[in-house]
Amino acid sequence: MPATVITGLQWGDEGKGKISYLLCRDADCVVRFQGGANAGHTVIASGRKLKFNMLPAGSAAGATPCIASGTVVDLEEVFEELELLKSIGLGSGFMISRAASIVLPIHKKLDAMVEEIRGGRAVGTTMRGIGPTYSDKALRTGIKIEDILDKDSLVDKLEVLRKLHGLEVENPGKLIEYGEKIRPYVGDVELFVNDLLDEGRKVVFEGAQGTLLDIDHGTYPYVTSSNTIAGAACTGCGVGPTRINEVVGVMKAYSTRVGAGVFPTELSGELGDRIREVGQEFGTTTGRPRRVGWLDIPLLRYAIRISNVTWIAVTKLDVLSGLEKIKICVKYDLDGRILEIAPPSVRLLQRVKPIYIELEGWGEMTEDDWRRISERGWDALPEEAKTYIEAIERHTGSPVKLVSVGAEAGLEVVR
Ligand code: IMP
């Protein structure tokens, strides 16, 4: 498939990094099209562990990395990750859009200030300056990559930012230095990607965060500041909707959420702690413990619907090993009304009661067990695990084609 979009179906942290790596092994190019260094994508492959905040994780598979105009860019992260990639012979052909927005130190300060003002209603942001950078972009006061290639206009634009926010801004000299460093990589990502698609080459659009964190379609205001659904690949990278061939929805075998906001299937107590520990559910970017819960089908159905998901990749199935029973929320009860699909409205979700089905778990497994299963394929999975995956398919109405059973590439079952 020439144009594949990878999108998260939950609250982010679904394991999109590994899935992107797997899908990029035969791709020519991989694009980040929204978000910034709030993302944390990890790839463990060929004995190496690579962490990405800004560059697409699929670049670890050798695809040409691109950062498109819909992103908010932390330049220091870009330089660091590019250096790392180059040191292992990867990242060649890297291109960044001249229209991508730049996160400045003032945006990180503003991020912290806004959170403090919100007090008890704080979003729990990653403090990476994401919201303030997107809001300056929307106000048309933002600094774009092309601005740091031209000192005179940069100074004027920084002055506007200083007056607007009443805070000291970045030294233009430093930004011009960054500009010189980034100049060789600046290009028209939109045209480059469209040309590749014309040639029938494979491009993977690597989404960050997840559907429920989408600024328009998520649990607002407890969301990020960009569109995270599959359609954002079109606007964030300048490719027409009819160019997209498939949308891969990535979901974890259970739910997690970082930061504040409604979470109908949240688990507290020992069971929640156990899944958090086994699944190592601590933020890649911030180290914060993630909240964990059972699968939530009404929200998944919504996410699948609005991104028109072609197939699903389920990740971290191994984490549920050893649980006697596993629950799935298949419907909501909203004051006596049964909901099978739910828009993530905070007001609505605060009132729903999850209706669960309970499935049998499977025994404890070692990494070696999962490795053997990965080599042998679907039939080698424990019966109860197959039943769990089949329940996901039945209740979401989407086929599960890939089941990841460990962080490392190679620990997955392809159907
Ligand atoms: P921001 O994107 O830093 O403004 O954070 C807004 C909300 O999105 C917070 O609840 C964050 O925890 C959440 N968030 C942002 N990026 C990610 C991510 O990559 N994974 C999970 N949650 C995220």
Short mmCIF file of C-alpha atoms and ligand atoms in Angstrom, two decimals:
data_model
loop_
_atom_site.label_atom_id
_atom_site.label_comp_id
_atom_site.label_asym_id
_atom_site.label_seq_id
_atom_site.Cartn_x
_atom_site.Cartn_y
_atom_site.Cartn_z
CA MET A 1 0.00 0.00 0.00
CA PRO A 2 1.69 3.26 -1.04
CA ALA A 3 0.07 5.59 1.52
CA THR A 4 -0.50 4.21 5.01
CA VAL A 5 -1.58 6.31 7.97
CA ILE A 6 -0.86 5.05 11.48
CA THR A 7 -3.21 6.45 14.07
CA GLY A 8 -3.66 5.86 17.80
CA LEU A 9 -7.14 4.71 18.81
CA GLN A 10 -6.93 5.55 22.51
CA TRP A 11 -5.23 8.24 24.61
CA GLY A 12 -1.80 7.85 23.05
CA ASP A 13 0.95 5.46 24.19
CA GLU A 14 -0.59 2.65 22.15
CA GLY A 15 2.84 1.52 20.93
CA LYS A 16 2.72 3.25 17.56
CA GLY A 17 6.53 3.48 17.44
CA LYS A 18 6.99 -0.27 17.08
CA ILE A 19 4.12 -0.61 14.60
CA SER A 20 5.55 2.23 12.52
CA TYR A 21 8.94 0.51 12.54
CA LEU A 22 7.36 -2.74 11.33
CA LEU A 23 5.36 -1.03 8.57
CA CYS A 24 8.35 1.05 7.50
CA ARG A 25 10.62 -1.90 6.77
CA ASP A 26 9.57 -1.71 3.13
CA ALA A 27 8.69 2.01 3.06
CA ASP A 28 10.55 4.77 1.23
CA CYS A 29 9.54 7.58 3.50
CA VAL A 30 7.99 8.14 6.93
CA VAL A 31 6.37 11.41 7.95
CA ARG A 32 5.51 13.05 11.27
CA PHE A 33 2.55 15.32 10.50
CA GLN A 34 1.30 16.66 13.84
CA GLY A 35 2.35 17.20 17.44
CA GLY A 36 5.88 17.70 18.64
CA ALA A 37 8.21 16.46 21.35
CA ASN A 38 5.22 15.59 23.53
CA ALA A 39 5.32 12.24 21.70
CA GLY A 40 7.63 9.45 22.80
CA HIS A 41 8.03 6.61 20.33
CA THR A 42 10.37 3.74 21.10
CA VAL A 43 11.82 1.13 18.77
CA ILE A 44 13.74 -1.91 19.99
CA ALA A 45 15.24 -3.75 17.06
CA SER A 46 18.52 -5.37 16.00
CA GLY A 47 19.78 -5.16 19.59
CA ARG A 48 19.25 -1.38 19.75
CA LYS A 49 16.75 0.71 21.66
CA LEU A 50 15.96 4.01 19.94
CA LYS A 51 13.72 6.67 21.43
CA PHE A 52 12.11 9.31 19.29
CA ASN A 53 10.32 12.48 20.31
CA MET A 54 10.52 14.47 17.07
CA LEU A 55 11.69 12.27 14.22
CA PRO A 56 9.36 9.50 13.11
CA ALA A 57 10.16 6.18 14.75
CA GLY A 58 9.84 4.47 11.36
CA SER A 59 13.15 6.05 10.40
CA ALA A 60 14.79 3.33 12.52
CA ALA A 61 13.78 0.94 9.73
CA GLY A 62 15.66 2.97 7.13
CA ALA A 63 12.77 4.97 5.62
CA THR A 64 13.60 8.61 4.82
CA PRO A 65 12.35 10.71 7.74
CA CYS A 66 10.24 13.82 7.11
CA ILE A 67 8.75 16.38 9.45
CA ALA A 68 5.78 18.07 7.84
CA SER A 69 4.22 21.50 8.27
CA GLY A 70 1.53 20.44 10.76
CA THR A 71 4.09 19.78 13.49
CA VAL A 72 5.50 21.95 16.29
CA VAL A 73 9.21 21.39 16.30
CA ASP A 74 11.69 21.22 19.15
CA LEU A 75 14.88 21.87 17.19
CA GLU A 76 17.31 20.63 19.80
CA GLU A 77 15.49 17.30 19.83
CA VAL A 78 15.63 17.16 16.03
CA PHE A 79 19.40 17.72 16.00
CA GLU A 80 19.97 15.15 18.74
CA GLU A 81 17.86 12.45 17.13
CA LEU A 82 19.27 13.10 13.70
CA GLU A 83 22.79 12.83 15.07
CA LEU A 84 21.91 9.54 16.71
CA LEU A 85 20.37 8.18 13.51
CA LYS A 86 23.36 9.25 11.44
CA SER A 87 25.76 7.62 13.91
CA ILE A 88 24.14 4.29 13.01
CA GLY A 89 23.97 4.95 9.30
CA LEU A 90 20.30 6.00 9.17
CA GLY A 91 18.32 9.20 8.60
CA SER A 92 19.71 9.99 5.17
CA GLY A 93 17.57 12.30 3.06
CA PHE A 94 15.93 13.82 6.15
CA MET A 95 13.64 16.72 5.19
CA ILE A 96 11.77 19.24 7.33
CA SER A 97 9.05 21.53 6.03
CA ARG A 98 9.87 25.22 5.93
CA ALA A 99 6.35 25.77 7.25
CA ALA A 100 6.70 23.66 10.41
CA SER A 101 6.26 25.73 13.59
CA ILE A 102 9.07 26.11 16.10
CA VAL A 103 8.64 25.63 19.84
CA LEU A 104 10.53 28.41 21.64
CA PRO A 105 11.51 28.54 25.32
CA ILE A 106 8.75 31.14 25.79
CA HIS A 107 6.20 28.50 24.76
CA LYS A 108 7.42 26.12 27.44
CA LYS A 109 7.18 28.91 30.00
CA LEU A 110 3.66 29.71 28.84
CA ASP A 111 2.72 26.03 29.01
CA ALA A 112 3.68 25.99 32.71
CA MET A 113 1.95 29.33 33.37
CA VAL A 114 -1.33 28.27 31.77
CA GLU A 115 -1.31 25.00 33.71
CA GLU A 116 -0.76 26.92 36.94
CA ILE A 117 -3.61 29.29 36.19
CA ARG A 118 -5.90 26.31 35.54
CA GLY A 119 -5.09 25.04 39.05
CA GLY A 120 -7.35 22.08 39.83
CA ARG A 121 -8.41 21.99 36.19
CA ALA A 122 -4.86 21.57 34.87
CA VAL A 123 -4.64 19.37 31.77
CA GLY A 124 -1.44 17.70 32.90
CA THR A 125 0.48 18.62 29.77
CA THR A 126 3.91 17.29 28.92
CA MET A 127 5.27 20.87 29.42
CA ARG A 128 6.82 20.71 25.96
CA GLY A 129 5.23 24.00 24.92
CA ILE A 130 2.82 22.31 22.53
CA GLY A 131 -0.38 24.28 23.26
CA PRO A 132 1.23 27.75 23.26
CA THR A 133 3.11 27.02 20.02
CA TYR A 134 -0.07 25.89 18.26
CA SER A 135 -1.94 28.89 19.65
CA ASP A 136 0.72 31.29 18.33
CA LYS A 137 0.45 29.50 14.99
CA ALA A 138 -3.32 30.03 14.98
CA LEU A 139 -2.83 33.68 15.96
CA ARG A 140 -0.34 33.99 13.09
CA THR A 141 2.33 35.12 15.52
CA GLY A 142 4.26 31.85 15.43
CA ILE A 143 7.83 31.33 14.26
CA LYS A 144 8.23 28.90 11.40
CA ILE A 145 11.32 27.08 10.17
CA GLU A 146 11.68 29.50 7.25
CA ASP A 147 11.73 32.44 9.70
CA ILE A 148 14.99 31.35 11.29
CA LEU A 149 16.64 31.41 7.86
CA ASP A 150 16.16 35.19 7.64
CA LYS A 151 17.46 37.35 10.51
CA ASP A 152 15.67 40.65 9.73
CA SER A 153 12.17 39.30 9.64
CA LEU A 154 12.94 37.05 12.62
CA VAL A 155 13.78 40.00 14.86
CA ASP A 156 10.46 41.70 14.00
CA LYS A 157 8.48 38.54 14.64
CA LEU A 158 10.17 37.89 17.98
CA GLU A 159 9.31 41.46 19.01
CA VAL A 160 5.62 40.77 18.32
CA LEU A 161 5.82 37.67 20.52
CA ARG A 162 7.54 39.63 23.31
CA LYS A 163 4.85 42.30 23.27
CA LEU A 164 2.03 39.78 23.03
CA HIS A 165 3.09 37.59 25.92
CA GLY A 166 4.99 40.17 28.01
CA LEU A 167 7.86 37.72 28.44
CA GLU A 168 11.46 37.72 27.29
CA VAL A 169 11.92 35.86 24.04
CA GLU A 170 14.69 33.70 22.61
CA ASN A 171 17.86 35.45 21.50
CA PRO A 172 17.62 35.79 17.68
CA GLY A 173 21.32 34.93 17.34
CA LYS A 174 20.71 31.50 18.81
CA LEU A 175 17.77 30.89 16.48
CA ILE A 176 19.78 32.01 13.45
CA GLU A 177 22.48 29.53 14.53
CA TYR A 178 19.80 26.81 14.59
CA GLY A 179 18.65 28.09 11.20
CA GLU A 180 22.09 27.54 9.68
CA LYS A 181 22.20 24.07 11.17
CA ILE A 182 18.76 23.10 9.85
CA ARG A 183 19.09 24.84 6.45
CA PRO A 184 20.43 21.82 4.53
CA TYR A 185 17.36 19.82 5.50
CA VAL A 186 14.65 22.40 4.81
CA GLY A 187 12.42 21.60 1.87
CA ASP A 188 8.92 21.30 0.50
CA VAL A 189 7.93 18.12 2.28
CA GLU A 190 4.42 18.33 0.79
CA LEU A 191 5.70 18.25 -2.79
CA PHE A 192 8.34 15.63 -2.03
CA VAL A 193 5.77 13.28 -0.49
CA ASN A 194 3.24 13.78 -3.30
CA ASP A 195 5.94 13.07 -5.88
CA LEU A 196 6.85 9.85 -4.09
CA LEU A 197 3.21 8.79 -4.12
CA ASP A 198 3.00 9.57 -7.84
CA GLU A 199 5.89 7.18 -8.35
CA GLY A 200 4.01 4.47 -6.43
CA ARG A 201 6.49 4.52 -3.56
CA LYS A 202 5.41 3.61 -0.05
CA VAL A 203 4.95 6.44 2.44
CA VAL A 204 3.96 5.90 6.06
CA PHE A 205 2.33 8.77 7.94
CA GLU A 206 3.17 8.27 11.59
CA GLY A 207 0.56 9.75 13.89
CA ALA A 208 1.40 10.80 17.43
CA GLN A 209 -0.85 10.83 20.51
CA GLY A 210 -4.27 9.24 20.00
CA THR A 211 -7.84 9.88 18.87
CA LEU A 212 -9.12 10.71 22.35
CA LEU A 213 -6.46 13.43 22.64
CA ASP A 214 -7.55 15.05 19.35
CA ILE A 215 -8.34 18.74 19.88
CA ASP A 216 -11.63 18.51 17.96
CA HIS A 217 -12.64 14.90 18.47
CA GLY A 218 -11.17 14.01 21.87
CA THR A 219 -12.06 14.54 25.51
CA TYR A 220 -11.69 18.32 25.33
CA PRO A 221 -10.25 20.17 27.21
CA TYR A 222 -8.12 17.23 28.38
CA VAL A 223 -6.53 16.82 24.99
CA THR A 224 -3.44 17.88 23.09
CA SER A 225 -3.46 20.89 20.77
CA SER A 226 -3.41 19.16 17.40
CA ASN A 227 -5.66 16.90 15.35
CA THR A 228 -4.47 13.36 15.90
CA ILE A 229 -6.99 11.39 13.81
CA ALA A 230 -6.03 9.85 10.47
CA GLY A 231 -7.39 12.81 8.50
CA ALA A 232 -4.72 15.00 10.09
CA ALA A 233 -2.14 13.30 7.86
CA CYS A 234 -3.81 15.07 4.92
CA THR A 235 -3.89 18.54 6.44
CA GLY A 236 -0.60 18.22 8.32
CA CYS A 237 1.34 17.05 5.30
CA GLY A 238 -0.59 18.42 2.34
CA VAL A 239 -1.73 15.17 0.76
CA GLY A 240 -5.26 14.83 -0.60
CA PRO A 241 -7.65 12.48 1.25
CA THR A 242 -8.06 10.27 -1.82
CA ARG A 243 -4.34 9.51 -1.75
CA ILE A 244 -4.57 7.56 1.49
CA ASN A 245 -4.81 3.82 0.83
CA GLU A 246 -5.07 2.42 4.30
CA VAL A 247 -5.43 3.51 7.89
CA VAL A 248 -3.87 1.33 10.55
CA GLY A 249 -5.42 1.88 13.97
CA VAL A 250 -3.10 1.02 16.85
CA MET A 251 -4.64 0.07 20.17
CA LYS A 252 -3.21 -1.35 23.35
CA ALA A 253 -4.81 -4.54 24.74
CA TYR A 254 -6.04 -2.40 27.68
CA SER A 255 -6.49 1.34 28.17
CA THR A 256 -4.13 3.95 29.60
CA ARG A 257 -4.21 7.68 29.96
CA VAL A 258 -1.64 10.23 31.18
CA GLY A 259 -2.76 13.48 32.69
CA ALA A 260 -6.20 14.49 33.84
CA GLY A 261 -9.62 13.83 32.32
CA VAL A 262 -12.49 11.37 32.27
CA PHE A 263 -11.69 7.62 32.01
CA PRO A 264 -14.80 5.38 32.32
CA THR A 265 -12.99 2.03 32.57
CA GLU A 266 -10.20 3.18 34.89
CA LEU A 267 -8.90 0.54 37.28
CA SER A 268 -7.70 1.46 40.72
CA GLY A 269 -6.16 -0.69 43.42
CA GLU A 270 -4.00 -3.76 43.07
CA LEU A 271 -5.10 -4.81 39.61
CA GLY A 272 -4.39 -1.36 38.19
CA ASP A 273 -0.99 -1.28 39.91
CA ARG A 274 -0.14 -4.71 38.55
CA ILE A 275 -0.93 -3.79 34.94
CA ARG A 276 0.97 -0.49 35.33
CA GLU A 277 4.06 -2.31 36.65
CA VAL A 278 4.01 -5.20 34.18
CA GLY A 279 3.23 -2.88 31.25
CA GLN A 280 5.79 -0.34 32.44
CA GLU A 281 3.13 2.31 32.08
CA PHE A 282 5.19 5.36 32.88
CA GLY A 283 5.42 8.28 30.46
CA THR A 284 8.27 8.07 27.93
CA THR A 285 8.47 11.85 27.80
CA THR A 286 7.67 12.77 31.40
CA GLY A 287 8.13 9.59 33.47
CA ARG A 288 4.65 10.10 34.99
CA PRO A 289 2.72 6.97 36.01
CA ARG A 290 -0.09 6.34 33.54
CA ARG A 291 -3.63 5.63 34.64
CA VAL A 292 -4.75 2.19 33.47
CA GLY A 293 -8.08 0.56 32.74
CA TRP A 294 -9.94 -2.15 30.82
CA LEU A 295 -10.60 -1.89 27.11
CA ASP A 296 -13.34 0.53 26.20
CA ILE A 297 -15.18 -0.59 23.07
CA PRO A 298 -17.66 2.33 22.75
CA LEU A 299 -14.71 4.75 22.53
CA LEU A 300 -12.76 2.43 20.23
CA ARG A 301 -15.75 2.16 17.91
CA TYR A 302 -15.87 5.93 17.75
CA ALA A 303 -12.13 6.20 17.04
CA ILE A 304 -12.34 3.54 14.32
CA ARG A 305 -15.34 5.27 12.78
CA ILE A 306 -13.86 8.75 12.49
CA SER A 307 -10.56 7.56 11.06
CA ASN A 308 -12.21 4.89 8.88
CA VAL A 309 -9.66 2.35 10.11
CA THR A 310 -8.75 -0.41 7.62
CA TRP A 311 -7.26 -2.78 10.17
CA ILE A 312 -6.12 -2.85 13.76
CA ALA A 313 -2.79 -3.59 15.40
CA VAL A 314 -3.20 -4.67 19.04
CA THR A 315 -0.16 -4.09 21.23
CA LYS A 316 1.05 -5.26 24.64
CA LEU A 317 -1.17 -8.36 24.76
CA ASP A 318 1.61 -10.01 26.81
CA VAL A 319 0.98 -7.58 29.68
CA LEU A 320 -2.38 -9.23 30.45
CA SER A 321 -0.81 -12.69 30.94
CA GLY A 322 -1.46 -14.30 34.29
CA LEU A 323 -4.74 -12.51 34.95
CA GLU A 324 -7.50 -14.90 35.92
CA LYS A 325 -10.26 -12.86 34.26
CA ILE A 326 -10.09 -10.02 31.76
CA LYS A 327 -12.93 -7.56 31.32
CA ILE A 328 -13.95 -5.60 28.26
CA CYS A 329 -16.40 -2.72 28.40
CA VAL A 330 -18.64 -3.40 25.41
CA LYS A 331 -21.41 -0.82 26.00
CA TYR A 332 -22.30 2.08 28.23
CA ASP A 333 -25.39 2.61 30.29
CA LEU A 334 -26.30 6.30 30.18
CA ASP A 335 -29.21 6.83 32.56
CA GLY A 336 -30.86 3.62 31.33
CA ARG A 337 -30.04 4.21 27.67
CA ILE A 338 -27.57 1.75 26.12
CA LEU A 339 -24.77 3.27 24.02
CA GLU A 340 -22.67 1.11 21.72
CA ILE A 341 -20.60 3.92 20.28
CA ALA A 342 -19.69 7.05 22.19
CA PRO A 343 -18.32 10.40 21.19
CA PRO A 344 -15.68 11.33 23.78
CA SER A 345 -17.64 14.17 25.32
CA VAL A 346 -16.45 14.75 28.87
CA ARG A 347 -19.98 15.56 30.09
CA LEU A 348 -21.35 12.34 28.64
CA LEU A 349 -18.47 10.12 29.72
CA GLN A 350 -18.69 11.40 33.28
CA ARG A 351 -22.19 9.94 33.50
CA VAL A 352 -21.85 6.58 31.77
CA LYS A 353 -21.65 3.23 33.55
CA PRO A 354 -19.51 0.70 31.66
CA ILE A 355 -21.17 -2.64 30.88
CA TYR A 356 -18.52 -5.35 30.93
CA ILE A 357 -18.14 -8.82 29.56
CA GLU A 358 -15.68 -11.07 31.32
CA LEU A 359 -13.30 -13.40 29.52
CA GLU A 360 -10.97 -16.08 30.82
CA GLY A 361 -7.34 -15.08 31.09
CA TRP A 362 -4.35 -17.19 30.15
CA GLY A 363 -1.35 -18.25 32.20
CA GLU A 364 1.91 -16.48 32.95
CA MET A 365 4.27 -16.48 29.97
CA THR A 366 7.96 -15.74 29.62
CA GLU A 367 9.52 -13.69 26.85
CA ASP A 368 10.81 -16.97 25.39
CA ASP A 369 7.25 -18.30 25.26
CA TRP A 370 6.18 -15.22 23.31
CA ARG A 371 9.18 -15.53 21.02
CA ARG A 372 8.22 -19.10 20.18
CA ILE A 373 4.61 -18.04 19.61
CA SER A 374 5.76 -15.17 17.35
CA GLU A 375 7.77 -17.60 15.25
CA ARG A 376 4.93 -20.08 14.95
CA GLY A 377 2.13 -17.58 14.38
CA TRP A 378 -1.52 -17.11 15.29
CA ASP A 379 -2.35 -20.76 15.97
CA ALA A 380 0.32 -20.89 18.67
CA LEU A 381 -1.37 -18.22 20.81
CA PRO A 382 -3.14 -19.48 23.94
CA GLU A 383 -6.83 -20.17 23.13
CA GLU A 384 -7.95 -17.54 25.66
CA ALA A 385 -5.72 -14.93 24.02
CA LYS A 386 -7.21 -15.74 20.62
CA THR A 387 -10.69 -15.44 22.12
CA TYR A 388 -9.74 -12.02 23.51
CA ILE A 389 -8.50 -10.78 20.13
CA GLU A 390 -11.56 -12.23 18.39
CA ALA A 391 -13.78 -10.42 20.89
CA ILE A 392 -12.03 -7.16 19.95
CA GLU A 393 -12.70 -7.85 16.28
CA ARG A 394 -16.31 -8.78 16.87
CA HIS A 395 -17.09 -5.79 19.03
CA THR A 396 -15.22 -3.20 16.97
CA GLY A 397 -16.11 -4.66 13.57
CA SER A 398 -12.49 -4.25 12.39
CA PRO A 399 -9.98 -6.98 11.59
CA VAL A 400 -6.93 -7.38 13.84
CA LYS A 401 -4.01 -8.18 11.57
CA LEU A 402 -1.11 -7.70 13.93
CA VAL A 403 -0.76 -8.59 17.61
CA SER A 404 2.31 -7.31 19.41
CA VAL A 405 3.45 -9.42 22.38
CA GLY A 406 6.58 -7.59 23.51
CA ALA A 407 8.41 -4.32 23.03
CA GLU A 408 11.03 -5.70 20.70
CA ALA A 409 10.50 -6.05 16.95
CA GLY A 410 10.05 -9.77 16.26
CA LEU A 411 7.74 -10.26 19.21
CA GLU A 412 4.52 -10.07 17.24
CA VAL A 413 2.00 -12.30 15.56
CA VAL A 414 0.96 -11.42 12.03
CA ARG A 415 -2.34 -12.75 10.71
P1 IMP B 1 0.38 18.40 25.62
O1 IMP B 1 0.26 17.70 24.31
O2 IMP B 1 1.76 18.39 26.18
O3 IMP B 1 -0.22 19.79 25.58
O4 IMP B 1 -0.50 17.58 26.68
C1 IMP B 1 -1.91 17.54 26.61
C2 IMP B 1 -2.44 16.18 27.06
O5 IMP B 1 -2.04 15.21 26.10
C3 IMP B 1 -1.89 15.70 28.39
O6 IMP B 1 -2.88 14.93 29.05
C4 IMP B 1 -0.74 14.80 28.00
O7 IMP B 1 -0.47 13.82 28.98
C5 IMP B 1 -1.30 14.17 26.74
N1 IMP B 1 -0.27 13.74 25.80
C6 IMP B 1 0.44 14.50 24.94
N2 IMP B 1 1.27 13.75 24.21
C7 IMP B 1 1.08 12.48 24.60
C8 IMP B 1 1.63 11.24 24.19
O8 IMP B 1 2.46 11.14 23.30
N3 IMP B 1 1.14 10.14 24.82
C9 IMP B 1 0.19 10.20 25.79
N4 IMP B 1 -0.35 11.34 26.20
C10 IMP B 1 0.08 12.47 25.62
#
